[in-house]
PDB file of C-alpha atoms and ligand atoms in Angstrom:
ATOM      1  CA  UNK C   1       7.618  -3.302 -16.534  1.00  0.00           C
ATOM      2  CA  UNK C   2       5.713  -5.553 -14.370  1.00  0.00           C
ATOM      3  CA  UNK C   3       7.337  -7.587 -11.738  1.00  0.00           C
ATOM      4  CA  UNK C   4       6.082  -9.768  -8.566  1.00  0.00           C
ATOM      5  CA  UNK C   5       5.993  -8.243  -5.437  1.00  0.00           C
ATOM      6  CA  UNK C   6       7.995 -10.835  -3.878  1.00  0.00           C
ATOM      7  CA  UNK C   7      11.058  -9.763  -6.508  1.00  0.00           C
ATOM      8  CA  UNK C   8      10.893  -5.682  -4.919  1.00  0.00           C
ATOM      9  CA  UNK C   9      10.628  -6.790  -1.740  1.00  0.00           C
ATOM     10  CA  UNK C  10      13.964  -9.442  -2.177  1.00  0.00           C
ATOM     11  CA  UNK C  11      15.487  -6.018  -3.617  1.00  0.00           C
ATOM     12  CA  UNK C  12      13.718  -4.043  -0.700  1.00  0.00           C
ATOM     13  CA  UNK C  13      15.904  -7.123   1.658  1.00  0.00           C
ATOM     14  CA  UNK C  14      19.176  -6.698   0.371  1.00  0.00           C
ATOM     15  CA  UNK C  15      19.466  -2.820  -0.129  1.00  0.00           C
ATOM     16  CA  UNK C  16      17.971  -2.712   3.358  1.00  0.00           C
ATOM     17  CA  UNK C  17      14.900  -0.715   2.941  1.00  0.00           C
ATOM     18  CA  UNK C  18      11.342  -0.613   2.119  1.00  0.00           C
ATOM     19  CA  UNK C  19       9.840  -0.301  -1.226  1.00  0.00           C
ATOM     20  CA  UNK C  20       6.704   1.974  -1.168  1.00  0.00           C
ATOM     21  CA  UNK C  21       3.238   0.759  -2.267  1.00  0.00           C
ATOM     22  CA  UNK C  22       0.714   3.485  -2.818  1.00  0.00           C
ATOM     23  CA  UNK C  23      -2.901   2.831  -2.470  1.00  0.00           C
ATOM     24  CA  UNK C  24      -4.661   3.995  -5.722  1.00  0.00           C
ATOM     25  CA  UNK C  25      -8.231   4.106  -6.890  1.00  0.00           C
ATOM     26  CA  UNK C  26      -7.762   4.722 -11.072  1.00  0.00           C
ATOM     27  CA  UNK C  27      -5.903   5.609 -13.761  1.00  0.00           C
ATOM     28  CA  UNK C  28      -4.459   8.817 -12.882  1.00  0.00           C
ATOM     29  CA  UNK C  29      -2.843   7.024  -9.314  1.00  0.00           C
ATOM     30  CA  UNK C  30      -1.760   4.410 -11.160  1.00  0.00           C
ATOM     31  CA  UNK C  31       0.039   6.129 -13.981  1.00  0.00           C
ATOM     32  CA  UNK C  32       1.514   8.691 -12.056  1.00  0.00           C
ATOM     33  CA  UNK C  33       3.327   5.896 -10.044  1.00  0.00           C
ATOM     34  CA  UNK C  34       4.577   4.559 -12.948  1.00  0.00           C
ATOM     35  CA  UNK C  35       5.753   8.150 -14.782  1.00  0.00           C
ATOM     36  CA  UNK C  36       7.546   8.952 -10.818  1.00  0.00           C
ATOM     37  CA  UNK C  37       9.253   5.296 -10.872  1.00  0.00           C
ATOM     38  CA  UNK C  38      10.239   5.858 -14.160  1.00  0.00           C
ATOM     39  CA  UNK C  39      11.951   9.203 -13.459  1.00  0.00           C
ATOM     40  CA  UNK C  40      13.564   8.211 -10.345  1.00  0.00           C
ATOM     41  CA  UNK C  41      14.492   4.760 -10.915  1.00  0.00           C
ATOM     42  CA  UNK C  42      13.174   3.591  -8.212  1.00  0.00           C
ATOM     43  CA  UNK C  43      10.148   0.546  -7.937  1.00  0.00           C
ATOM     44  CA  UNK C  44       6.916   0.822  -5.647  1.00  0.00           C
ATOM     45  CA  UNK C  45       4.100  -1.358  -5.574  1.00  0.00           C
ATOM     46  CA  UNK C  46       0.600   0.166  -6.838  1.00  0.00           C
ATOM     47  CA  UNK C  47      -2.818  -1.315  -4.434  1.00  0.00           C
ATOM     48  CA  UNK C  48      -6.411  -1.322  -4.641  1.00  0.00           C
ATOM     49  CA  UNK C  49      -8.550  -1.715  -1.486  1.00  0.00           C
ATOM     50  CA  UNK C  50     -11.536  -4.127  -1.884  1.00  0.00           C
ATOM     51  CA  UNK C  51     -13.313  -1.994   0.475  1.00  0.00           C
ATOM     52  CA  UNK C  52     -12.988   1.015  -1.802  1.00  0.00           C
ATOM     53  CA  UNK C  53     -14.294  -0.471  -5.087  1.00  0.00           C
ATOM     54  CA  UNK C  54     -17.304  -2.550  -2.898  1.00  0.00           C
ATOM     55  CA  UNK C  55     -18.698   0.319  -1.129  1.00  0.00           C
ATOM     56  CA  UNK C  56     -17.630   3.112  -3.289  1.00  0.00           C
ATOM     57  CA  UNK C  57     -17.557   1.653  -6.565  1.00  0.00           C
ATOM     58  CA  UNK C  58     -14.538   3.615  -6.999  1.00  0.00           C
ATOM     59  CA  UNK C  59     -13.301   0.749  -9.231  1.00  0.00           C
ATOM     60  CA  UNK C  60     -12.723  -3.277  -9.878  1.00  0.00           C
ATOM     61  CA  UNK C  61     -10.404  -5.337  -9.390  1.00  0.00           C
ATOM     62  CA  UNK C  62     -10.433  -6.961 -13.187  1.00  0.00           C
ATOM     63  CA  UNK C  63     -10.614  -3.622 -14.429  1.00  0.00           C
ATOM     64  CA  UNK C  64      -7.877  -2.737 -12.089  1.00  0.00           C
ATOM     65  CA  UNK C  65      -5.418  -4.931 -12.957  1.00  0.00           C
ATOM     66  CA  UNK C  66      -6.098  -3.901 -16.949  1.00  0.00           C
ATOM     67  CA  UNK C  67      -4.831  -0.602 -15.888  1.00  0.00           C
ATOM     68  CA  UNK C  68      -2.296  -1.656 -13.879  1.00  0.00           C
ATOM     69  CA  UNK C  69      -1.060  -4.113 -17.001  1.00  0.00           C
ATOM     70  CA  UNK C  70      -0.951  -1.681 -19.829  1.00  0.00           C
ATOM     71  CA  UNK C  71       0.535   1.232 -17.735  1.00  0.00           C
ATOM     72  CA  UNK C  72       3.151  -0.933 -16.526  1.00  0.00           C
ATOM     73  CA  UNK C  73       4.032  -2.499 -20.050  1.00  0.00           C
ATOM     74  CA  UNK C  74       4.426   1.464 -21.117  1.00  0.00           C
ATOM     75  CA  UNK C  75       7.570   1.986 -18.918  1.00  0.00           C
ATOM     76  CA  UNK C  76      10.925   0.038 -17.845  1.00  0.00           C
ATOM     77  CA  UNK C  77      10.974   0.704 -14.452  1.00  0.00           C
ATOM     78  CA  UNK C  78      10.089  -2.171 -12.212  1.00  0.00           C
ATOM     79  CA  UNK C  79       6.116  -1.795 -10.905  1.00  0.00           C
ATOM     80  CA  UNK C  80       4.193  -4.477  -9.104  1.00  0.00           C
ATOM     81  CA  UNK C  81       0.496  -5.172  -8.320  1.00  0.00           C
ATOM     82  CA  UNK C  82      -0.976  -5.837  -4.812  1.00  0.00           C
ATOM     83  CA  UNK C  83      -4.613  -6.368  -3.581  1.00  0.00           C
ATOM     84  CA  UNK C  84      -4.721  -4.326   0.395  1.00  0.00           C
ATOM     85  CA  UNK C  85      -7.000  -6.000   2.942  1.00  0.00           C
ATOM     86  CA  UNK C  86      -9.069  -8.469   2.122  1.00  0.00           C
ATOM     87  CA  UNK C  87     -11.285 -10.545   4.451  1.00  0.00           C
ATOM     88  CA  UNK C  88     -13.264 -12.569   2.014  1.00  0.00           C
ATOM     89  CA  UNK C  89     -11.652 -15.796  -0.054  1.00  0.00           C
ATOM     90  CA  UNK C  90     -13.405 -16.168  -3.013  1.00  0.00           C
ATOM     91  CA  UNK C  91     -12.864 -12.268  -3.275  1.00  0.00           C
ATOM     92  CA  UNK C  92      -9.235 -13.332  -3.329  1.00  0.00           C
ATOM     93  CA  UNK C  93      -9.410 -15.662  -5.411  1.00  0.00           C
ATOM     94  CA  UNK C  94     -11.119 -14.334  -8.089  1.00  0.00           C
ATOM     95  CA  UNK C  95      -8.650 -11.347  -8.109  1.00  0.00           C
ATOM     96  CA  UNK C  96      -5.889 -13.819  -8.046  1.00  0.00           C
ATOM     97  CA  UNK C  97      -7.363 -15.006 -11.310  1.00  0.00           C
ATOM     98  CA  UNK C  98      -7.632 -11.934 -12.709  1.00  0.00           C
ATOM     99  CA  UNK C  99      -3.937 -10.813 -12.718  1.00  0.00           C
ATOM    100  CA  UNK C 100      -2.976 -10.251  -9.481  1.00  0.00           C
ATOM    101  CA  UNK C 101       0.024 -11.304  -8.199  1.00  0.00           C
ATOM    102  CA  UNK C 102      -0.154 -10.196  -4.853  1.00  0.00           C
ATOM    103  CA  UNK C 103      -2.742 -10.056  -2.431  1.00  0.00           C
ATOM    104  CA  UNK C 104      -3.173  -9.467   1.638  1.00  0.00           C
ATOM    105  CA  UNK C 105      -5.728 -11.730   3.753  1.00  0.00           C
ATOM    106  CA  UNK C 106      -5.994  -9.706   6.593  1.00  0.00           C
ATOM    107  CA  UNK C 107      -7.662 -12.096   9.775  1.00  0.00           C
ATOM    108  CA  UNK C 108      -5.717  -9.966  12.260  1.00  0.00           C
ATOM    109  CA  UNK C 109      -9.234  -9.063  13.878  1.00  0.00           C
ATOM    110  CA  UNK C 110     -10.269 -13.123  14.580  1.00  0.00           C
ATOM    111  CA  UNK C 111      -8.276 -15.629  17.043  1.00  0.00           C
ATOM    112  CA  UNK C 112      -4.951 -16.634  16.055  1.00  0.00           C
ATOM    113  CA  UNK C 113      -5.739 -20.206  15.002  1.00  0.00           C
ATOM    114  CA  UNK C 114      -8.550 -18.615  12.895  1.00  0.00           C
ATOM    115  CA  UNK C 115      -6.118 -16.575  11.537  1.00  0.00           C
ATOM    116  CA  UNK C 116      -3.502 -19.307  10.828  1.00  0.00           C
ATOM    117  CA  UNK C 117      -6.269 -21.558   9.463  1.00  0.00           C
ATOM    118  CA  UNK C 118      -7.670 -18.718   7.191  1.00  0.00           C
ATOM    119  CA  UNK C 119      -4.439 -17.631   6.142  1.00  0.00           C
ATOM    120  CA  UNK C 120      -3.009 -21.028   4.878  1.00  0.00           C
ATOM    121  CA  UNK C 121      -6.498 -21.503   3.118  1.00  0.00           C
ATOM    122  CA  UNK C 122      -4.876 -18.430   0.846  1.00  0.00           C
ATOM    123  CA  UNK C 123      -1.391 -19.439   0.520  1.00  0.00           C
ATOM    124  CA  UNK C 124      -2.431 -23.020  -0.968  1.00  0.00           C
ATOM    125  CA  UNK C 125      -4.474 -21.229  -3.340  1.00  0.00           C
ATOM    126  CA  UNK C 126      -1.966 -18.748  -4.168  1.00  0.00           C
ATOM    127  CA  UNK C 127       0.544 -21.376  -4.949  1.00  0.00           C
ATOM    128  CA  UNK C 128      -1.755 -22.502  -7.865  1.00  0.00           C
ATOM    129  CA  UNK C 129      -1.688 -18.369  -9.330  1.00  0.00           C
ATOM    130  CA  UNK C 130       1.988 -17.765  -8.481  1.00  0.00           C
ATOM    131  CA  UNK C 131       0.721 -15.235  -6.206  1.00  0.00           C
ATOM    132  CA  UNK C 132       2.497 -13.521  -2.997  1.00  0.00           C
ATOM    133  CA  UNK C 133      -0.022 -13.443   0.279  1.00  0.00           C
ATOM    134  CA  UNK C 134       0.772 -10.871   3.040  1.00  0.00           C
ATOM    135  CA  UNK C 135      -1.090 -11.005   6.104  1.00  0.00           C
ATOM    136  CA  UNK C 136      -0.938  -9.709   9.471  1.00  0.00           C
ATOM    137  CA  UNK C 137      -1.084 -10.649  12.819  1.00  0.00           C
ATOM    138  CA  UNK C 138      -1.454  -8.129  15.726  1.00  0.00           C
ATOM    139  CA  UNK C 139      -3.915  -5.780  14.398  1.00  0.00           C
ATOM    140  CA  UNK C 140      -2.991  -2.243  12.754  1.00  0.00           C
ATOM    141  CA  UNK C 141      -6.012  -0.232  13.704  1.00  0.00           C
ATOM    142  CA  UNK C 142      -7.475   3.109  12.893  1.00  0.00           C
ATOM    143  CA  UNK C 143      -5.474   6.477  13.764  1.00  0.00           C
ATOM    144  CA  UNK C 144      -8.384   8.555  14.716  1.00  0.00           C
ATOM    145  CA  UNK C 145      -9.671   5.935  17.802  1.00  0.00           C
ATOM    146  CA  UNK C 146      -5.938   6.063  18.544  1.00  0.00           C
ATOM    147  CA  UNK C 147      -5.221   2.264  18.143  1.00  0.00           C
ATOM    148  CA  UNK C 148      -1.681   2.855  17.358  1.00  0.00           C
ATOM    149  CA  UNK C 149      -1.205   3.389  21.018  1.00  0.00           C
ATOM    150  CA  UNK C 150      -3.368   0.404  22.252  1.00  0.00           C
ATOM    151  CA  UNK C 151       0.025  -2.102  22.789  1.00  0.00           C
ATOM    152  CA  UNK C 152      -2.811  -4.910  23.060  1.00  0.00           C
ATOM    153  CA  UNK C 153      -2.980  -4.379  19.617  1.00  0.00           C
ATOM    154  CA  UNK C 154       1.021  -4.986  18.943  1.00  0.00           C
ATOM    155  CA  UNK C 155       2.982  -7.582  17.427  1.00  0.00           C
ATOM    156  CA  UNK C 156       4.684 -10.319  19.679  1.00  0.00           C
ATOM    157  CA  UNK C 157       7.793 -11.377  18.077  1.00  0.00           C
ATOM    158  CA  UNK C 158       7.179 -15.233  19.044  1.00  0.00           C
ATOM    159  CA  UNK C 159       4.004 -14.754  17.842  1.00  0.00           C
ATOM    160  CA  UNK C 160       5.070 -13.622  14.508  1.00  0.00           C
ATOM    161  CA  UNK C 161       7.742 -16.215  14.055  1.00  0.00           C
ATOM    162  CA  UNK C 162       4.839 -18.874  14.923  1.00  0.00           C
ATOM    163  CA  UNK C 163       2.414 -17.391  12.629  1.00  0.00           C
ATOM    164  CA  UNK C 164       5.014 -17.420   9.448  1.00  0.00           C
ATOM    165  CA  UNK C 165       6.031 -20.806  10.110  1.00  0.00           C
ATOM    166  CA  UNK C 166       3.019 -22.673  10.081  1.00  0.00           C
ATOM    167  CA  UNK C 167       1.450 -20.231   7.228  1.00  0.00           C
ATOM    168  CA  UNK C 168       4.199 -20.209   4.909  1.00  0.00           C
ATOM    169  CA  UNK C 169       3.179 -16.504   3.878  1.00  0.00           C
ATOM    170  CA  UNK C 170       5.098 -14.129   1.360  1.00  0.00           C
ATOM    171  CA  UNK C 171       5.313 -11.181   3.904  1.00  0.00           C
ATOM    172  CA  UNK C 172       3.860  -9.918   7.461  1.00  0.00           C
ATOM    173  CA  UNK C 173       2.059  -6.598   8.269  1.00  0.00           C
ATOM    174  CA  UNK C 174       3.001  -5.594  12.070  1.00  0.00           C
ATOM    175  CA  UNK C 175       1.803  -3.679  14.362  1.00  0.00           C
ATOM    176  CA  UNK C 176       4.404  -1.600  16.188  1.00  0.00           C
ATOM    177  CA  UNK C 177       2.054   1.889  16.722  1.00  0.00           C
ATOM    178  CA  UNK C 178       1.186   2.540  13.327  1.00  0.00           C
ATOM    179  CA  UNK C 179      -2.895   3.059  12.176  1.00  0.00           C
ATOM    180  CA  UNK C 180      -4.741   3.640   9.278  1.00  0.00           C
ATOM    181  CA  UNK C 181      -5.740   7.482   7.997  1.00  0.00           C
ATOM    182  CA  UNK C 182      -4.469  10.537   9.905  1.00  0.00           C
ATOM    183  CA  UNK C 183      -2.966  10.687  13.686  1.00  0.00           C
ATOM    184  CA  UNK C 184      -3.880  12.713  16.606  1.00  0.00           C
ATOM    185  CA  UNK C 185      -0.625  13.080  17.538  1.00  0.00           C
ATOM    186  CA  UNK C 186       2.622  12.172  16.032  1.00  0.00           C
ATOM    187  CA  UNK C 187       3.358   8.343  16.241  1.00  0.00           C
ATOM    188  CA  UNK C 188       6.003   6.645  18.030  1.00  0.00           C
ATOM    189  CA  UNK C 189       7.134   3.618  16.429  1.00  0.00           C
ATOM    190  CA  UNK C 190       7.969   0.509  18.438  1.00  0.00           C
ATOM    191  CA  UNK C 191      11.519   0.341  17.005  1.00  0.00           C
ATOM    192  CA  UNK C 192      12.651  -2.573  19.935  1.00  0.00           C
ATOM    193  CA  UNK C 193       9.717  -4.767  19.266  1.00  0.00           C
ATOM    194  CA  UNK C 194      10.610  -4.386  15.265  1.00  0.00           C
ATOM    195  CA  UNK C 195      13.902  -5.641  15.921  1.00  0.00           C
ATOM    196  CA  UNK C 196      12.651  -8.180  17.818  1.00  0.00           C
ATOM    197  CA  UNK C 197      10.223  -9.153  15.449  1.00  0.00           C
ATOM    198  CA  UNK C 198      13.028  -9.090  12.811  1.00  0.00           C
ATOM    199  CA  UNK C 199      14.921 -11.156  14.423  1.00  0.00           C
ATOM    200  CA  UNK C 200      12.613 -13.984  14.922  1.00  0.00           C
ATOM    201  CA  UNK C 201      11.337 -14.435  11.591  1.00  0.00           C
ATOM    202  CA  UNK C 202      12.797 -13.808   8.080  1.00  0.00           C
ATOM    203  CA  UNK C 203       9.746 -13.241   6.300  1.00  0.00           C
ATOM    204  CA  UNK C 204       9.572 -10.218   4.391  1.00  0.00           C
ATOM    205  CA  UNK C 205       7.953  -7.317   7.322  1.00  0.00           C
ATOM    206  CA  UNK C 206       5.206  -4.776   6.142  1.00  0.00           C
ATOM    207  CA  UNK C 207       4.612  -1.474   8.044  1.00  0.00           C
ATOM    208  CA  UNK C 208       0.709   0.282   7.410  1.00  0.00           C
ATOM    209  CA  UNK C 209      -0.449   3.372   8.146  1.00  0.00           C
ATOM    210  CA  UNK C 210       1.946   5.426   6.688  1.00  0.00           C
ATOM    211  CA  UNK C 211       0.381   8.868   6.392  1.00  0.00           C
ATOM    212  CA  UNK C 212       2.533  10.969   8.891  1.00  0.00           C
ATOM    213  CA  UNK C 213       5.032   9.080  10.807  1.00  0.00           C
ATOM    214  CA  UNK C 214       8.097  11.363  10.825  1.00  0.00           C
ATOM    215  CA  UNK C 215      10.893   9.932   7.970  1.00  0.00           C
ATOM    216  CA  UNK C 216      13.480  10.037  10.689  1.00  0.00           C
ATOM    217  CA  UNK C 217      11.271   6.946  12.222  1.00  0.00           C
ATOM    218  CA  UNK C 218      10.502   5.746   8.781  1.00  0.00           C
ATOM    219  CA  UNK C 219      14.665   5.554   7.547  1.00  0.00           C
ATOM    220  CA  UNK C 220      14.841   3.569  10.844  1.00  0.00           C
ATOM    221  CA  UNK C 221      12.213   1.320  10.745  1.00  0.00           C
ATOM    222  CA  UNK C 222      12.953   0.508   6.883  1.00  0.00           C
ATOM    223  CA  UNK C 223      16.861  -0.260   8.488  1.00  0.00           C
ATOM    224  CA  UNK C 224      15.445  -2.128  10.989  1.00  0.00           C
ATOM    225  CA  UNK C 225      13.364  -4.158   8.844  1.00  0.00           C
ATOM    226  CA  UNK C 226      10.598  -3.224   6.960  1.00  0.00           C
ATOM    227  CA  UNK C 227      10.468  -3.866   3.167  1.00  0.00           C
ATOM    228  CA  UNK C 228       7.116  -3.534   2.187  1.00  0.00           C
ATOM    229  CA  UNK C 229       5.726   0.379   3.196  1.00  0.00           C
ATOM    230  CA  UNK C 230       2.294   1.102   2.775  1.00  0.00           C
ATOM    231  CA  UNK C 231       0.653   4.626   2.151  1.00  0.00           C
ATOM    232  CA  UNK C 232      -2.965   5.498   1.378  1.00  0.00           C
ATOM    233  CA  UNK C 233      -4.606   8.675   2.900  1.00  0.00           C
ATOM    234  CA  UNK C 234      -1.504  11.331   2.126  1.00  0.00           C
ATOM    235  CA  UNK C 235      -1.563   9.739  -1.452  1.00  0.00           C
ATOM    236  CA  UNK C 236      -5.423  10.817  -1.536  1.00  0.00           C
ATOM    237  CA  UNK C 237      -4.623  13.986   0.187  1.00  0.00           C
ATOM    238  CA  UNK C 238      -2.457  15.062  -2.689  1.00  0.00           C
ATOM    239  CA  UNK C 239      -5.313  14.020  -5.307  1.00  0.00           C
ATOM    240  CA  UNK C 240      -8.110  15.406  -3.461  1.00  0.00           C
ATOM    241  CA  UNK C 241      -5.998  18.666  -2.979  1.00  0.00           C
ATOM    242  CA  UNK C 242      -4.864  18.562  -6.741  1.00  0.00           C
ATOM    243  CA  UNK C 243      -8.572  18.540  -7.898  1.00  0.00           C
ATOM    244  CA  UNK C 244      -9.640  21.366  -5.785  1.00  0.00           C
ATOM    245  CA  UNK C 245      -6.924  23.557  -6.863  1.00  0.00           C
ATOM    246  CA  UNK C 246      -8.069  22.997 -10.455  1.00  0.00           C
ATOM    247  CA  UNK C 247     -11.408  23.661  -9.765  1.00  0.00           C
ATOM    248  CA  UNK C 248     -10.570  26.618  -8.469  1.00  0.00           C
ATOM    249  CA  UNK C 249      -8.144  27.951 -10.619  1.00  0.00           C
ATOM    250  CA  UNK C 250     -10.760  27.136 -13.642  1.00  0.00           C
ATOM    251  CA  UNK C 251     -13.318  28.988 -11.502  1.00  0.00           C
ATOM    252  CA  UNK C 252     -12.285  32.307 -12.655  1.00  0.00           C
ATOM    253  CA  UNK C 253     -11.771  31.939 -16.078  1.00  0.00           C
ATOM    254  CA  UNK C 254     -14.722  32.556 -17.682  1.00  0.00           C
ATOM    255  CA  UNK C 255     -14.059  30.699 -21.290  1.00  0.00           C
ATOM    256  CA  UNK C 256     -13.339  27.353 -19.514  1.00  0.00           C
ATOM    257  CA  UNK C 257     -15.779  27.878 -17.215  1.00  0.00           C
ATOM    258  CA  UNK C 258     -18.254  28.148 -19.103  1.00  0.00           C
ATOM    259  CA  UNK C 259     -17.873  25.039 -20.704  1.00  0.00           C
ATOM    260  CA  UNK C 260     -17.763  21.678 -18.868  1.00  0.00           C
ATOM    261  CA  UNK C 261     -14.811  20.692 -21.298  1.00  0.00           C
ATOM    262  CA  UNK C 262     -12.032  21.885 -18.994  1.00  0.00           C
ATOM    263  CA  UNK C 263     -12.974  18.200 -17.199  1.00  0.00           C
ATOM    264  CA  UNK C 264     -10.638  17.048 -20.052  1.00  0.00           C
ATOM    265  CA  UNK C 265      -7.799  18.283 -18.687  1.00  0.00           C
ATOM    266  CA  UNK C 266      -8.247  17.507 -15.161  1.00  0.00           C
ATOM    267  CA  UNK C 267      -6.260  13.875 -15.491  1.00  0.00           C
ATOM    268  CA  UNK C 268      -2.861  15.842 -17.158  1.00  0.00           C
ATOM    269  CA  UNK C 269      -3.360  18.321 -13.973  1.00  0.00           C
ATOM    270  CA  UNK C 270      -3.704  15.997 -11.461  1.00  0.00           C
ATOM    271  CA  UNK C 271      -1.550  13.545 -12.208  1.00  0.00           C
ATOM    272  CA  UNK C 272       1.176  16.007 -12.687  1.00  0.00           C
ATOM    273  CA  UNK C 273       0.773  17.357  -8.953  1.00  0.00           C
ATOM    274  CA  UNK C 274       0.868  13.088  -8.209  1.00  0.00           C
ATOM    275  CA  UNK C 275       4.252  12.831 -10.045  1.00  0.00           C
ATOM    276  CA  UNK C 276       5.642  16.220  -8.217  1.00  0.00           C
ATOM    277  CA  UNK C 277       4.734  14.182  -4.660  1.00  0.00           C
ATOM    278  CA  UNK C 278       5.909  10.722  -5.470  1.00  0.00           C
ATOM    279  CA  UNK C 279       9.397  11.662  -7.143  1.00  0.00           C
ATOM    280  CA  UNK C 280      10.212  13.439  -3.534  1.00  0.00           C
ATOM    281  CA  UNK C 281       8.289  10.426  -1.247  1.00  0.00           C
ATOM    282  CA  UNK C 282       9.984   7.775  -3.497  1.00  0.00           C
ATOM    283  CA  UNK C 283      13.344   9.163  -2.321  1.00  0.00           C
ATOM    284  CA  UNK C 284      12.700   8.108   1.417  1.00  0.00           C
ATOM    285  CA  UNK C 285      13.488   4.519   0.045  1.00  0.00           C
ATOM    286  CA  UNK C 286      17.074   5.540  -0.956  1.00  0.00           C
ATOM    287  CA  UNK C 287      17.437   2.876  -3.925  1.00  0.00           C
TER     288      UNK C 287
HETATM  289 ZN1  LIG L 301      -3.434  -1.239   5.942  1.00  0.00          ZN
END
């Protein structure tokens, strides 16, 4: 069953926790997200990354959001739809048009007032789509140039409560020493500065770069405030490592390798191994 992000996240609010959204790129993420909600009970939020389907072609966002629709209509469990960073309006817009109920402007690299101005552009627009707009302020960098240590780069809580105010937004990505991909070294989260930040607004908060912050700091953070928890690289990890194993499990027998058939049953394999991580990961939400 399909439902707006803005409805998990108001459950997300009052169970005080986060609801997971997992960064896909086709069928098989999408479906096994639906198949691991289904067996656990328990929502998440399935996103495509503009940046993946323009430079990689690894999908579209109209074709997306098929996929997303007629998975979703196959179980009861509650699923949403969310576009991840986007920096271009019409590329919103058109997605918002599309079936998309849920999309992120992400300015957090231009001024504030750039931002602000941008950002509001979005929400108007949304209003017309009944769409939820996250975006972020501070700026959630990448893991391997160590940004989640650069405090320049962190969230002020006056800031934030500023920013939502005059933007009106859904919810707000943070930065609190989180970054995108895989760390260095293990990250601290700025626990304080989320309180802080909780405090001062009540917008909906959103933590990225979730691939390998301990779940002692995630239960905390998602206690603390965070509703809306976003993972992408250790969701590819699993697929990537799925595929390999079944490439090289297929390797050796010499029937099935022989014939380039076996591809047909790569989907049912992977997306099993998809289901087996997100029933566990899923849990880390306690709902
Ligand atoms: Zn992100």
């Amino acid at each position: 069953m399909a439902l707006k992000v803005r409805e998990l996240l108001k459950l997300a609010h009052k169970k005080n926790t986060a609801i997971i959204a997992f960064e896909c790129i086709d069928y098989n993420m999408v479906y096994a997200i639906a198949v691991a909600s289904q067996k656990t009970g328990i929502p998440a939020i399935v996103m495509v990354e503009p940046a993946t389907c323009i430079d990689k072609n690894d999908c579209h966002p109209t074709a997306f959001s098929g996929i997303f629709k007629g998975v979703a209509e196959q179980i009861d469990a509650p699923i949403a739809l969310h576009l991840d960073h986007c920096y271009d309006f019409s590329y919103i817009l058109n997605t918002m048009k599309n079936g998309f109920g849920s999309v992120m402007y992400d300015g957090s690299k231009l001024s504030l007032e750039e931002n602000i101005k941008n950002t509001k552009k979005v929400v108007e627009a949304a209003r017309v789509f009944d769409c939820d707009v996250e975006a972020e302020i501070g700026h959630v960098g990448m893991a391997n140039a160590e940004d989640n240590q650069n405090i320049d780069f962190y969230t002020k809580p006056e800031t934030a409560k500023y920013f939502c105010e005059e933007t009106g937004i859904s919810s707000l990505a943070i930065a609190i020493g989180s970054a995108h991909g895989m760390y260095k070294k293990t990250p601290q989260l700025d626990l304080e500065r989320l309180e802080q930040i909780n405090a001062a607004t009540d917008t909906p908060l959103v933590l990225h770069g979730g691939s390998g912050i301990p779940n002692e700091q995630l239960e905390l953070a998602f206690k603390k405030g965070i509703n809306k928890f976003n993972v992408g690289t250790e969701y590819f990890q699993v697929y990537y490592a799925a595929i390999s194993e079944f490439c090289e499990k297929y390797k050796i027998v010499d029937h099935y390798s022989k014939t380039p058939l076996h591809v047909l049953d790569l989907p049912k394999y992977t997306q099993n191994k998809l289901i087996d991580y997100l029933v566990k990961k899923l849990q880390l939400t306690k709902l």
